[in-house]
CSV table of C-alpha atoms in Angstrom, one decimal:
chain,number,residue,atom,x,y,z
A,152,UNK,CA,0.0,0.0,0.0
A,153,UNK,CA,1.0,3.6,-0.6
A,154,UNK,CA,1.2,5.4,2.8
A,155,UNK,CA,1.5,9.0,3.8
A,156,UNK,CA,2.6,9.8,7.3
A,157,UNK,CA,1.4,12.9,9.0
A,158,UNK,CA,3.9,13.3,11.8
A,159,UNK,CA,7.6,12.7,12.1
A,160,UNK,CA,8.1,11.9,15.8
A,161,UNK,CA,8.8,8.7,17.7
A,162,UNK,CA,5.5,7.0,16.9
A,163,UNK,CA,5.6,7.9,13.2
A,164,UNK,CA,9.2,6.8,12.8
A,165,UNK,CA,8.6,3.4,14.5
A,166,UNK,CA,5.4,2.8,12.7
A,167,UNK,CA,6.8,3.8,9.3
A,168,UNK,CA,9.8,1.6,9.9
A,169,UNK,CA,7.6,-1.4,10.6
A,170,UNK,CA,5.4,-0.8,7.6
A,171,UNK,CA,8.3,-0.1,5.3
A,172,UNK,CA,10.0,-3.4,6.4
A,173,UNK,CA,6.7,-5.2,5.7
A,174,UNK,CA,6.9,-4.1,2.1
A,175,UNK,CA,4.7,-1.0,2.1
A,176,UNK,CA,5.6,2.2,0.2
A,177,UNK,CA,6.1,5.2,2.5
A,178,UNK,CA,5.5,7.7,-0.3
A,179,UNK,CA,5.5,10.9,1.8
A,180,UNK,CA,6.3,12.3,5.2
A,181,UNK,CA,4.8,15.5,6.6
A,182,UNK,CA,6.3,17.0,9.7
A,183,UNK,CA,6.8,20.4,11.3
A,184,UNK,CA,10.4,19.6,12.0
A,185,UNK,CA,12.4,19.6,8.7
A,186,UNK,CA,15.2,17.7,10.4
A,187,UNK,CA,12.9,14.8,11.4
A,188,UNK,CA,11.0,14.7,8.2
A,189,UNK,CA,14.2,14.8,6.2
A,190,UNK,CA,15.8,11.9,8.1
A,191,UNK,CA,12.7,9.8,7.5
A,192,UNK,CA,12.8,10.7,3.8
A,193,UNK,CA,16.3,9.2,3.5
A,194,UNK,CA,15.4,6.2,5.6
A,195,UNK,CA,12.3,5.3,3.5
A,196,UNK,CA,13.3,6.8,0.2
A,197,UNK,CA,10.2,9.0,0.2
A,198,UNK,CA,9.4,12.7,-0.3
A,199,UNK,CA,8.8,15.0,2.6
A,200,UNK,CA,7.2,18.3,3.3
A,201,UNK,CA,6.6,20.8,6.1
A,202,UNK,CA,3.7,22.3,4.2
A,203,UNK,CA,0.4,20.5,4.8
A,204,UNK,CA,-1.1,21.8,1.6
A,205,UNK,CA,1.6,19.9,-0.4
A,206,UNK,CA,0.5,16.5,0.9
A,207,UNK,CA,-0.2,14.0,-1.9
A,208,UNK,CA,-3.9,13.2,-2.5
A,209,UNK,CA,-3.4,9.8,-4.2
A,210,UNK,CA,-2.2,7.6,-1.4
A,211,UNK,CA,-4.1,4.6,-0.1
A,212,UNK,CA,-3.5,5.3,3.6
A,213,UNK,CA,-2.9,8.5,5.6
A,214,UNK,CA,-1.6,7.8,9.1
A,215,UNK,CA,-1.9,10.7,11.6
A,216,UNK,CA,0.9,10.1,14.1
A,217,UNK,CA,0.9,13.5,15.8
A,218,UNK,CA,0.4,14.6,19.4
A,219,UNK,CA,-3.1,14.4,20.9
A,220,UNK,CA,-3.1,18.2,21.2
A,221,UNK,CA,-2.4,18.7,17.5
A,222,UNK,CA,-4.6,15.9,16.0
A,223,UNK,CA,-7.8,17.8,15.5
A,224,UNK,CA,-6.1,20.9,14.1
A,225,UNK,CA,-4.1,18.8,11.6
A,226,UNK,CA,-7.1,16.9,10.4
A,227,UNK,CA,-9.0,20.1,9.7
A,228,UNK,CA,-6.1,21.4,7.6
A,229,UNK,CA,-5.7,18.4,5.3
A,230,UNK,CA,-7.6,18.5,2.1
A,231,UNK,CA,-10.2,15.7,1.6
A,232,UNK,CA,-9.2,12.7,-0.6
A,233,UNK,CA,-10.2,9.1,-1.3
A,234,UNK,CA,-7.6,7.5,1.0
A,235,UNK,CA,-8.3,5.9,4.4
A,236,UNK,CA,-7.5,8.3,7.2
A,237,UNK,CA,-6.1,6.6,10.3
A,238,UNK,CA,-5.0,8.0,13.7
A,239,UNK,CA,-2.9,6.2,16.3
A,240,UNK,CA,-4.2,7.9,19.4
A,241,UNK,CA,-5.7,5.8,22.2
A,242,UNK,CA,-7.7,8.6,23.7
A,243,UNK,CA,-9.7,9.8,20.6
A,244,UNK,CA,-12.7,8.2,18.8
A,245,UNK,CA,-12.7,7.6,15.1
A,246,UNK,CA,-15.4,10.2,14.5
A,247,UNK,CA,-12.9,12.9,15.0
A,248,UNK,CA,-12.5,12.3,11.2
A,249,UNK,CA,-16.2,12.7,10.5
A,250,UNK,CA,-16.9,15.4,7.9
A,251,UNK,CA,-13.3,15.4,6.7
A,252,UNK,CA,-12.8,12.0,5.2
A,253,UNK,CA,-15.1,9.3,3.7
A,254,UNK,CA,-13.1,6.3,5.0
A,255,UNK,CA,-11.4,6.4,8.4
A,256,UNK,CA,-10.4,4.5,11.4
A,257,UNK,CA,-7.8,3.8,14.2
A,258,UNK,CA,-4.6,1.8,14.6
A,259,UNK,CA,-3.6,1.9,18.2
A,260,UNK,CA,-0.4,0.1,19.1
A,261,UNK,CA,-0.2,-0.6,22.8
A,262,UNK,CA,3.5,0.1,23.3
A,263,UNK,CA,5.9,2.8,24.4
A,264,UNK,CA,8.2,4.3,21.8
A,265,UNK,CA,11.6,5.9,22.3
A,266,UNK,CA,14.2,7.1,19.7
A,267,UNK,CA,16.9,4.6,18.7
A,268,UNK,CA,15.1,1.8,20.5
A,269,UNK,CA,14.3,-1.1,18.2
A,270,UNK,CA,11.0,-3.0,18.7
A,271,UNK,CA,9.7,-6.3,17.6
A,272,UNK,CA,6.3,-5.2,16.2
A,273,UNK,CA,5.1,-8.8,15.7
A,274,UNK,CA,4.6,-9.0,19.5
A,275,UNK,CA,2.9,-5.6,20.0
A,276,UNK,CA,-0.9,-5.7,20.5
A,277,UNK,CA,-2.6,-3.5,17.9
A,278,UNK,CA,-6.2,-2.4,18.3
A,279,UNK,CA,-8.1,-1.3,15.2
A,280,UNK,CA,-11.5,0.2,14.3
A,281,UNK,CA,-13.0,1.3,11.1
A,282,UNK,CA,-16.1,3.4,10.2
A,283,UNK,CA,-17.3,0.6,7.9
A,284,UNK,CA,-16.8,-3.1,7.6
A,285,UNK,CA,-14.8,-2.7,4.4
A,286,UNK,CA,-12.6,0.0,5.9
A,287,UNK,CA,-12.0,-2.0,9.1
A,288,UNK,CA,-11.0,-5.0,7.0
A,289,UNK,CA,-8.4,-2.9,5.1
A,290,UNK,CA,-7.0,-1.5,8.4
A,291,UNK,CA,-6.9,-5.0,9.9
A,292,UNK,CA,-5.1,-6.4,6.9
A,293,UNK,CA,-2.6,-3.5,7.1
A,294,UNK,CA,-2.0,-4.1,10.8
A,295,UNK,CA,-1.5,-7.8,10.4
A,296,UNK,CA,1.4,-7.2,8.0
A,297,UNK,CA,3.4,-6.0,11.0
A,298,UNK,CA,1.8,-7.7,14.1
A,299,UNK,CA,0.6,-11.1,15.1
A,300,UNK,CA,-1.7,-9.6,17.7
A,301,UNK,CA,-4.4,-7.5,16.0
A,302,UNK,CA,-7.8,-7.1,17.5
A,303,UNK,CA,-10.8,-4.9,16.7
A,304,UNK,CA,-11.9,-2.7,19.7
A,305,UNK,CA,-14.5,0.0,19.8
A,306,UNK,CA,-13.6,3.4,21.4
A,307,UNK,CA,-16.0,2.7,24.3
A,308,UNK,CA,-13.6,0.0,25.4
A,309,UNK,CA,-10.4,1.4,23.9
A,310,UNK,CA,-10.6,4.6,25.8
A,311,UNK,CA,-9.8,2.7,29.0
A,312,UNK,CA,-6.6,1.2,27.5
A,313,UNK,CA,-4.9,4.6,27.4
A,314,UNK,CA,-5.2,5.5,31.1
A,315,UNK,CA,-4.3,1.9,32.0
A,316,UNK,CA,-1.2,2.2,29.9
A,317,UNK,CA,-0.3,5.5,31.5
A,318,UNK,CA,-0.4,3.8,34.9
A,319,UNK,CA,1.4,0.7,33.8
A,320,UNK,CA,4.1,2.5,31.8
A,321,UNK,CA,4.4,6.3,32.3
A,322,UNK,CA,3.7,6.4,36.0
A,323,UNK,CA,5.8,3.3,36.6
A,324,UNK,CA,8.8,4.9,34.8
A,325,UNK,CA,8.4,8.0,36.9
A,326,UNK,CA,8.7,5.8,40.0
A,327,UNK,CA,12.0,4.5,38.5
A,328,UNK,CA,13.1,8.1,38.1
A,329,UNK,CA,12.2,8.9,41.8
A,330,UNK,CA,14.1,5.8,42.9
A,331,UNK,CA,17.1,6.7,40.8
A,332,UNK,CA,17.3,10.3,42.2
A,333,UNK,CA,17.1,8.9,45.8
A,334,UNK,CA,20.1,6.7,45.2
A,335,UNK,CA,22.1,9.1,43.1
A,336,UNK,CA,21.8,11.7,45.9
A,337,UNK,CA,23.6,9.2,48.1
A,338,UNK,CA,26.2,8.4,45.5
A,339,UNK,CA,24.7,5.0,44.8
A,340,UNK,CA,24.4,3.8,41.2
A,341,UNK,CA,20.7,3.5,40.4
A,342,UNK,CA,21.4,0.5,38.1
A,343,UNK,CA,21.6,-1.7,41.1
A,344,UNK,CA,17.8,-1.6,41.0
A,345,UNK,CA,17.7,-3.3,37.6
A,346,UNK,CA,17.5,-6.9,38.8
A,347,UNK,CA,14.7,-5.9,41.2
A,348,UNK,CA,12.8,-4.1,38.4
A,349,UNK,CA,13.2,-7.0,36.0
A,350,UNK,CA,12.0,-9.5,38.5
A,351,UNK,CA,9.0,-7.4,39.4
A,352,UNK,CA,8.0,-7.3,35.7
A,353,UNK,CA,8.8,-10.9,35.1
A,354,UNK,CA,6.5,-12.0,37.9
A,355,UNK,CA,3.5,-10.7,36.0
A,356,UNK,CA,3.9,-13.4,33.4
A,357,UNK,CA,2.9,-15.9,36.2
A,358,UNK,CA,1.0,-13.8,38.7
A,359,UNK,CA,-1.7,-11.2,38.6
A,360,UNK,CA,-0.6,-7.8,39.8
A,361,UNK,CA,-2.7,-8.3,42.9
A,362,UNK,CA,-0.9,-11.5,43.8
A,363,UNK,CA,2.5,-10.0,43.0
A,364,UNK,CA,2.1,-7.0,45.3
A,365,UNK,CA,4.6,-7.0,48.2
A,366,UNK,CA,6.0,-4.4,50.6
A,367,UNK,CA,5.5,-2.7,53.9
A,368,UNK,CA,2.1,-1.1,52.9
A,369,UNK,CA,0.6,-4.5,52.1
A,370,UNK,CA,1.8,-5.8,55.5
A,371,UNK,CA,0.6,-2.6,57.2
A,372,UNK,CA,4.2,-2.3,58.5
A,373,UNK,CA,3.8,1.2,59.9
A,374,UNK,CA,7.2,1.3,61.6
A,375,UNK,CA,9.0,0.7,58.3
A,376,UNK,CA,6.8,3.2,56.5
A,377,UNK,CA,7.4,5.9,59.1
A,378,UNK,CA,11.2,5.3,59.0
A,379,UNK,CA,11.1,5.8,55.2
A,380,UNK,CA,9.1,9.0,55.5
A,381,UNK,CA,11.5,10.3,58.2
A,382,UNK,CA,14.5,10.4,55.8
A,383,UNK,CA,12.6,12.0,52.9
A,384,UNK,CA,13.3,15.8,52.9
A,385,UNK,CA,11.1,16.5,49.9
A,386,UNK,CA,7.6,17.1,51.1
A,387,UNK,CA,6.1,16.3,47.6
A,388,UNK,CA,7.9,12.9,47.7
A,389,UNK,CA,6.6,12.2,51.1
A,390,UNK,CA,3.0,12.8,49.9
A,391,UNK,CA,3.5,10.5,46.9
A,392,UNK,CA,4.9,7.8,49.2
A,393,UNK,CA,1.9,8.2,51.6
A,394,UNK,CA,-0.7,8.3,48.8
A,395,UNK,CA,0.6,5.1,47.1
A,396,UNK,CA,1.0,3.3,50.4
A,397,UNK,CA,-2.5,4.2,51.3
A,398,UNK,CA,-3.8,2.9,47.9
A,399,UNK,CA,-1.9,-0.4,48.3
A,400,UNK,CA,-3.3,-0.8,51.8
A,401,UNK,CA,-6.8,0.0,50.6
A,402,UNK,CA,-6.7,-2.8,48.0
A,403,UNK,CA,-5.3,-5.1,50.7
A,404,UNK,CA,-8.1,-4.4,53.1
A,405,UNK,CA,-10.7,-4.7,50.5
A,406,UNK,CA,-9.3,-8.1,49.6
A,407,UNK,CA,-9.0,-9.3,53.2
A,408,UNK,CA,-12.4,-8.1,54.1
A,409,UNK,CA,-14.1,-10.0,51.2
A,410,UNK,CA,-16.5,-12.5,52.7
A,411,UNK,CA,-17.7,-13.9,49.4
A,412,UNK,CA,-15.5,-15.7,47.0
A,413,UNK,CA,-14.9,-13.7,43.9
A,414,UNK,CA,-14.6,-16.6,41.3
A,415,UNK,CA,-16.8,-18.5,39.0
A,416,UNK,CA,-17.6,-21.3,41.5
A,417,UNK,CA,-19.4,-23.3,38.9
A,418,UNK,CA,-16.0,-24.2,37.5
A,419,UNK,CA,-14.9,-25.8,40.8
A,420,UNK,CA,-14.8,-29.6,40.7
A,421,UNK,CA,-12.4,-30.4,43.5
A,422,UNK,CA,-11.2,-29.1,46.9
A,423,UNK,CA,-7.7,-29.8,48.2
A,424,UNK,CA,-6.8,-29.1,51.9
A,425,UNK,CA,-3.8,-29.0,54.0
A,426,UNK,CA,-4.4,-30.4,57.5
A,427,UNK,CA,-2.4,-28.5,60.1
A,428,UNK,CA,-3.6,-24.9,60.2
A,429,UNK,CA,-6.5,-25.5,57.8
A,430,UNK,CA,-8.6,-28.6,58.8
A,431,UNK,CA,-6.9,-28.6,62.2
A,432,UNK,CA,-5.9,-25.7,64.5
A,433,UNK,CA,-2.4,-24.3,64.1
A,434,UNK,CA,-1.9,-25.1,67.8
A,435,UNK,CA,-1.5,-28.8,68.6
A,436,UNK,CA,-1.1,-30.8,71.7
A,437,UNK,CA,1.5,-33.5,72.0
A,438,UNK,CA,0.9,-37.0,73.1
A,439,UNK,CA,3.3,-38.6,75.7
A,440,UNK,CA,5.2,-40.2,72.9
A,441,UNK,CA,5.7,-36.8,71.2
A,442,UNK,CA,3.1,-37.4,68.4
A,443,UNK,CA,0.9,-34.3,67.6
A,444,UNK,CA,-2.8,-34.6,68.4
A,445,UNK,CA,-4.8,-32.9,65.8
A,446,UNK,CA,-8.3,-31.4,66.1
A,447,UNK,CA,-11.2,-31.7,63.7
A,448,UNK,CA,-14.1,-29.4,63.1
A,449,UNK,CA,-17.5,-31.1,63.0
A,450,UNK,CA,-19.1,-28.6,60.6
A,451,UNK,CA,-16.0,-29.0,58.3
A,452,UNK,CA,-16.7,-32.8,58.4
A,453,UNK,CA,-20.3,-32.5,57.4
A,454,UNK,CA,-19.4,-30.1,54.5
A,455,UNK,CA,-16.7,-32.4,53.2
A,456,UNK,CA,-19.0,-35.5,53.4
A,457,UNK,CA,-21.7,-33.6,51.5
A,458,UNK,CA,-19.3,-32.5,48.8
A,459,UNK,CA,-18.2,-36.1,48.3
A,460,UNK,CA,-21.8,-37.2,48.1
A,461,UNK,CA,-22.5,-34.5,45.5
A,462,UNK,CA,-19.7,-35.9,43.3
A,463,UNK,CA,-16.9,-33.4,43.9
A,464,UNK,CA,-13.4,-34.7,44.4
A,465,UNK,CA,-11.7,-34.0,47.7
A,466,UNK,CA,-8.0,-34.2,48.4
A,467,UNK,CA,-5.7,-33.8,51.3
A,468,UNK,CA,-2.0,-33.0,51.0
A,469,UNK,CA,-0.1,-32.7,54.3
A,470,UNK,CA,3.5,-33.0,55.4
A,471,UNK,CA,2.5,-34.7,58.6
A,472,UNK,CA,1.3,-38.2,59.3
A,473,UNK,CA,-1.2,-39.3,62.0
A,474,UNK,CA,-3.1,-42.5,61.6
A,475,UNK,CA,-6.2,-40.9,63.2
A,476,UNK,CA,-6.2,-38.2,60.6
A,477,UNK,CA,-6.1,-40.7,57.8
A,478,UNK,CA,-9.0,-42.7,59.3
A,479,UNK,CA,-11.1,-39.6,60.0
A,480,UNK,CA,-11.0,-38.4,56.4
A,481,UNK,CA,-11.3,-41.8,54.8
A,482,UNK,CA,-14.5,-42.2,56.8
A,483,UNK,CA,-15.8,-38.9,55.3
A,484,UNK,CA,-15.2,-40.5,51.8
A,485,UNK,CA,-12.0,-38.8,50.8
A,486,UNK,CA,-10.0,-41.0,48.4
A,487,UNK,CA,-7.0,-38.8,47.6
A,488,UNK,CA,-5.0,-38.5,50.8
A,489,UNK,CA,-1.3,-37.6,50.5
A,490,UNK,CA,0.6,-37.8,53.8
A,491,UNK,CA,4.3,-37.1,54.5
A,492,UNK,CA,4.2,-34.9,51.5
A,493,UNK,CA,7.7,-33.3,51.4
A,494,UNK,CA,7.2,-31.5,48.0
A,495,UNK,CA,3.5,-30.8,47.9
A,496,UNK,CA,3.5,-29.7,44.3
A,497,UNK,CA,4.4,-33.2,43.2
A,498,UNK,CA,1.4,-34.7,44.9
A,499,UNK,CA,-0.8,-31.9,43.5
A,500,UNK,CA,0.3,-32.8,40.0
A,501,UNK,CA,-0.5,-36.5,40.8
A,502,UNK,CA,-3.9,-35.5,42.0
A,503,UNK,CA,-4.5,-33.7,38.6
A,504,UNK,CA,-3.3,-36.7,36.7
A,505,UNK,CA,-5.5,-39.2,38.7
A,506,UNK,CA,-8.7,-37.0,38.5
A,507,UNK,CA,-8.1,-35.6,35.0
A,508,UNK,CA,-8.9,-32.1,36.3
A,509,UNK,CA,-7.4,-28.8,35.4
A,510,UNK,CA,-5.8,-26.1,37.6
A,511,UNK,CA,-8.8,-23.8,37.1
A,512,UNK,CA,-11.2,-26.5,38.4
A,513,UNK,CA,-9.3,-26.7,41.8
A,514,UNK,CA,-9.8,-24.8,45.0
A,515,UNK,CA,-6.8,-25.3,47.2
A,516,UNK,CA,-6.7,-24.2,50.9
A,517,UNK,CA,-3.3,-23.7,52.5
A,518,UNK,CA,-1.9,-21.7,55.3
A,519,UNK,CA,1.9,-21.7,55.1
A,520,UNK,CA,5.0,-21.7,52.9
A,521,UNK,CA,4.8,-25.4,51.9
A,522,UNK,CA,1.5,-24.6,50.2
A,523,UNK,CA,2.9,-21.6,48.3
A,524,UNK,CA,3.8,-23.4,45.0
A,525,UNK,CA,0.4,-25.1,44.7
A,526,UNK,CA,-1.4,-21.9,45.5
A,527,UNK,CA,0.3,-20.2,42.5
A,528,UNK,CA,-0.9,-23.1,40.3
A,529,UNK,CA,-4.5,-23.7,41.5
A,530,UNK,CA,-7.3,-21.8,39.9
A,531,UNK,CA,-8.7,-20.7,43.3
A,532,UNK,CA,-6.2,-20.5,46.1
A,533,UNK,CA,-7.8,-19.7,49.5
A,534,UNK,CA,-6.5,-19.3,53.0
A,535,UNK,CA,-7.7,-19.2,56.6
A,536,UNK,CA,-7.8,-15.9,58.5
A,537,UNK,CA,-4.6,-16.8,60.4
A,538,UNK,CA,-2.5,-18.0,57.5
A,539,UNK,CA,1.0,-16.8,57.0
A,540,UNK,CA,1.4,-13.3,55.4
A,541,UNK,CA,3.0,-14.7,52.3
A,542,UNK,CA,0.1,-17.1,51.7
A,543,UNK,CA,-2.5,-14.3,52.3
A,544,UNK,CA,-0.7,-12.2,49.6
A,545,UNK,CA,-1.4,-14.8,46.9
A,546,UNK,CA,-4.8,-16.1,48.1
A,547,UNK,CA,-7.8,-15.2,46.0
A,548,UNK,CA,-10.0,-15.5,49.0
A,549,UNK,CA,-9.3,-15.2,52.8
A,550,UNK,CA,-11.9,-16.9,55.0
A,551,UNK,CA,-13.0,-15.1,58.1
A,552,UNK,CA,-12.4,-18.4,60.0
A,553,UNK,CA,-9.1,-19.5,61.5
A,554,UNK,CA,-7.7,-22.9,60.7
A,555,UNK,CA,-9.6,-25.7,62.3
A,556,UNK,CA,-12.6,-23.4,63.0
A,557,UNK,CA,-14.8,-23.8,59.9
A,558,UNK,CA,-12.6,-22.8,56.9
A,559,UNK,CA,-13.6,-25.9,54.9
A,560,UNK,CA,-17.3,-25.4,55.8
A,561,UNK,CA,-17.1,-21.8,54.6
A,562,UNK,CA,-15.6,-22.5,51.2
A,563,UNK,CA,-17.5,-25.7,50.5
A,564,UNK,CA,-20.8,-24.1,51.5
A,565,UNK,CA,-20.3,-21.1,49.2
A,566,UNK,CA,-19.4,-23.4,46.3
A,567,UNK,CA,-22.3,-25.8,46.7
A,568,UNK,CA,-24.8,-23.0,47.1
A,569,UNK,CA,-23.6,-21.5,43.8
A,570,UNK,CA,-23.8,-24.9,42.1
A,571,UNK,CA,-27.3,-25.5,43.5
A,572,UNK,CA,-26.1,-28.5,45.6
A,573,UNK,CA,-26.3,-27.2,49.2
A,574,UNK,CA,-29.9,-27.7,50.2
A,575,UNK,CA,-31.9,-30.6,48.7
A,576,UNK,CA,-33.5,-33.9,49.8
A,577,UNK,CA,-30.0,-35.5,50.0
A,578,UNK,CA,-28.5,-32.9,52.2
A,579,UNK,CA,-29.9,-33.9,55.5
A,580,UNK,CA,-28.0,-37.1,56.3
A,581,UNK,CA,-24.6,-38.6,56.4
């Protein structure tokens, strides 16, 4: 396709490079900066102009890659033609072209662009929209020549991408800048933060942002927070620190105070429990021979038995071994009991293999670090109220009950009620 670029900044340069490499003809560049436009002319063997009235009128595509502030003004200055007019802004609807062009739309690449920073366009999500099916098909075909991730998205949804991207990218980079200045003022090279920054980003390939959140605000560690604030001389920086800490704490409290499970419980086909600290109290008595004496909750027992009768799979994965525990839960109908489990993830994977279930069909309830790996895998990780802080951080639901005091009853009851299995003629006996 023959393409004219209106704009010669970072986005225009990156976009034009990708399209040129894909075999398209960049026939003209318009830009207010003669230096930028001239450099693009050489790179793409195209003509350039700083006069908008000299823009060619016979191109197939006109891509407006200018600042948001300038977009509307530039559109009004361009003479109407038969090409498809496309802007690259996430915060403007396509009807900004209405009355100025017959065929128009949007190509919005969800990426940050910097000079002299090469990008692999094939991995960049590109969102498109056209004012007619034919126009949208043409825009989609154009976008697919440079990216493997092209999706149509109306402005009513797309307008939320831009502020989300500002939080995820621009604001995050500003936090890096603040961190760098704090260290540079102390003569510390800010690049020592790079492994931390890289790990923080990499975690998001495996965890949700909510699960990946750590730090003193999440723990409500006011002593550490106050020590940090005390060494900050800049009042604006202190306010930023307090505001963000408050926001993290707000999300944490919201999550902890949730009394209903936020998950599609109709998906759940199995429950897996740890014993100590979950089905039994985290405080145990010792027999004369040193063996621990576990407790069992009667209401937990009824819920487990009912779930088994309703056809759900129940599993127990525990590092301990007590014969009484095995007998108790076998009597309730549990067939999958793994004791002396030194690496719980191995037994979890065996449970999936034996039952044929998937991660998203499993609710796993754990309370301490040996449960951590499984809780990262299971579709719905839950925890008792007195679980370890690290476990609470990754739990999708935190029961209001402590271990041994009705956690299993809480989560099984909620699930069976959603599935319509809690109260019926078969629910009143053992």
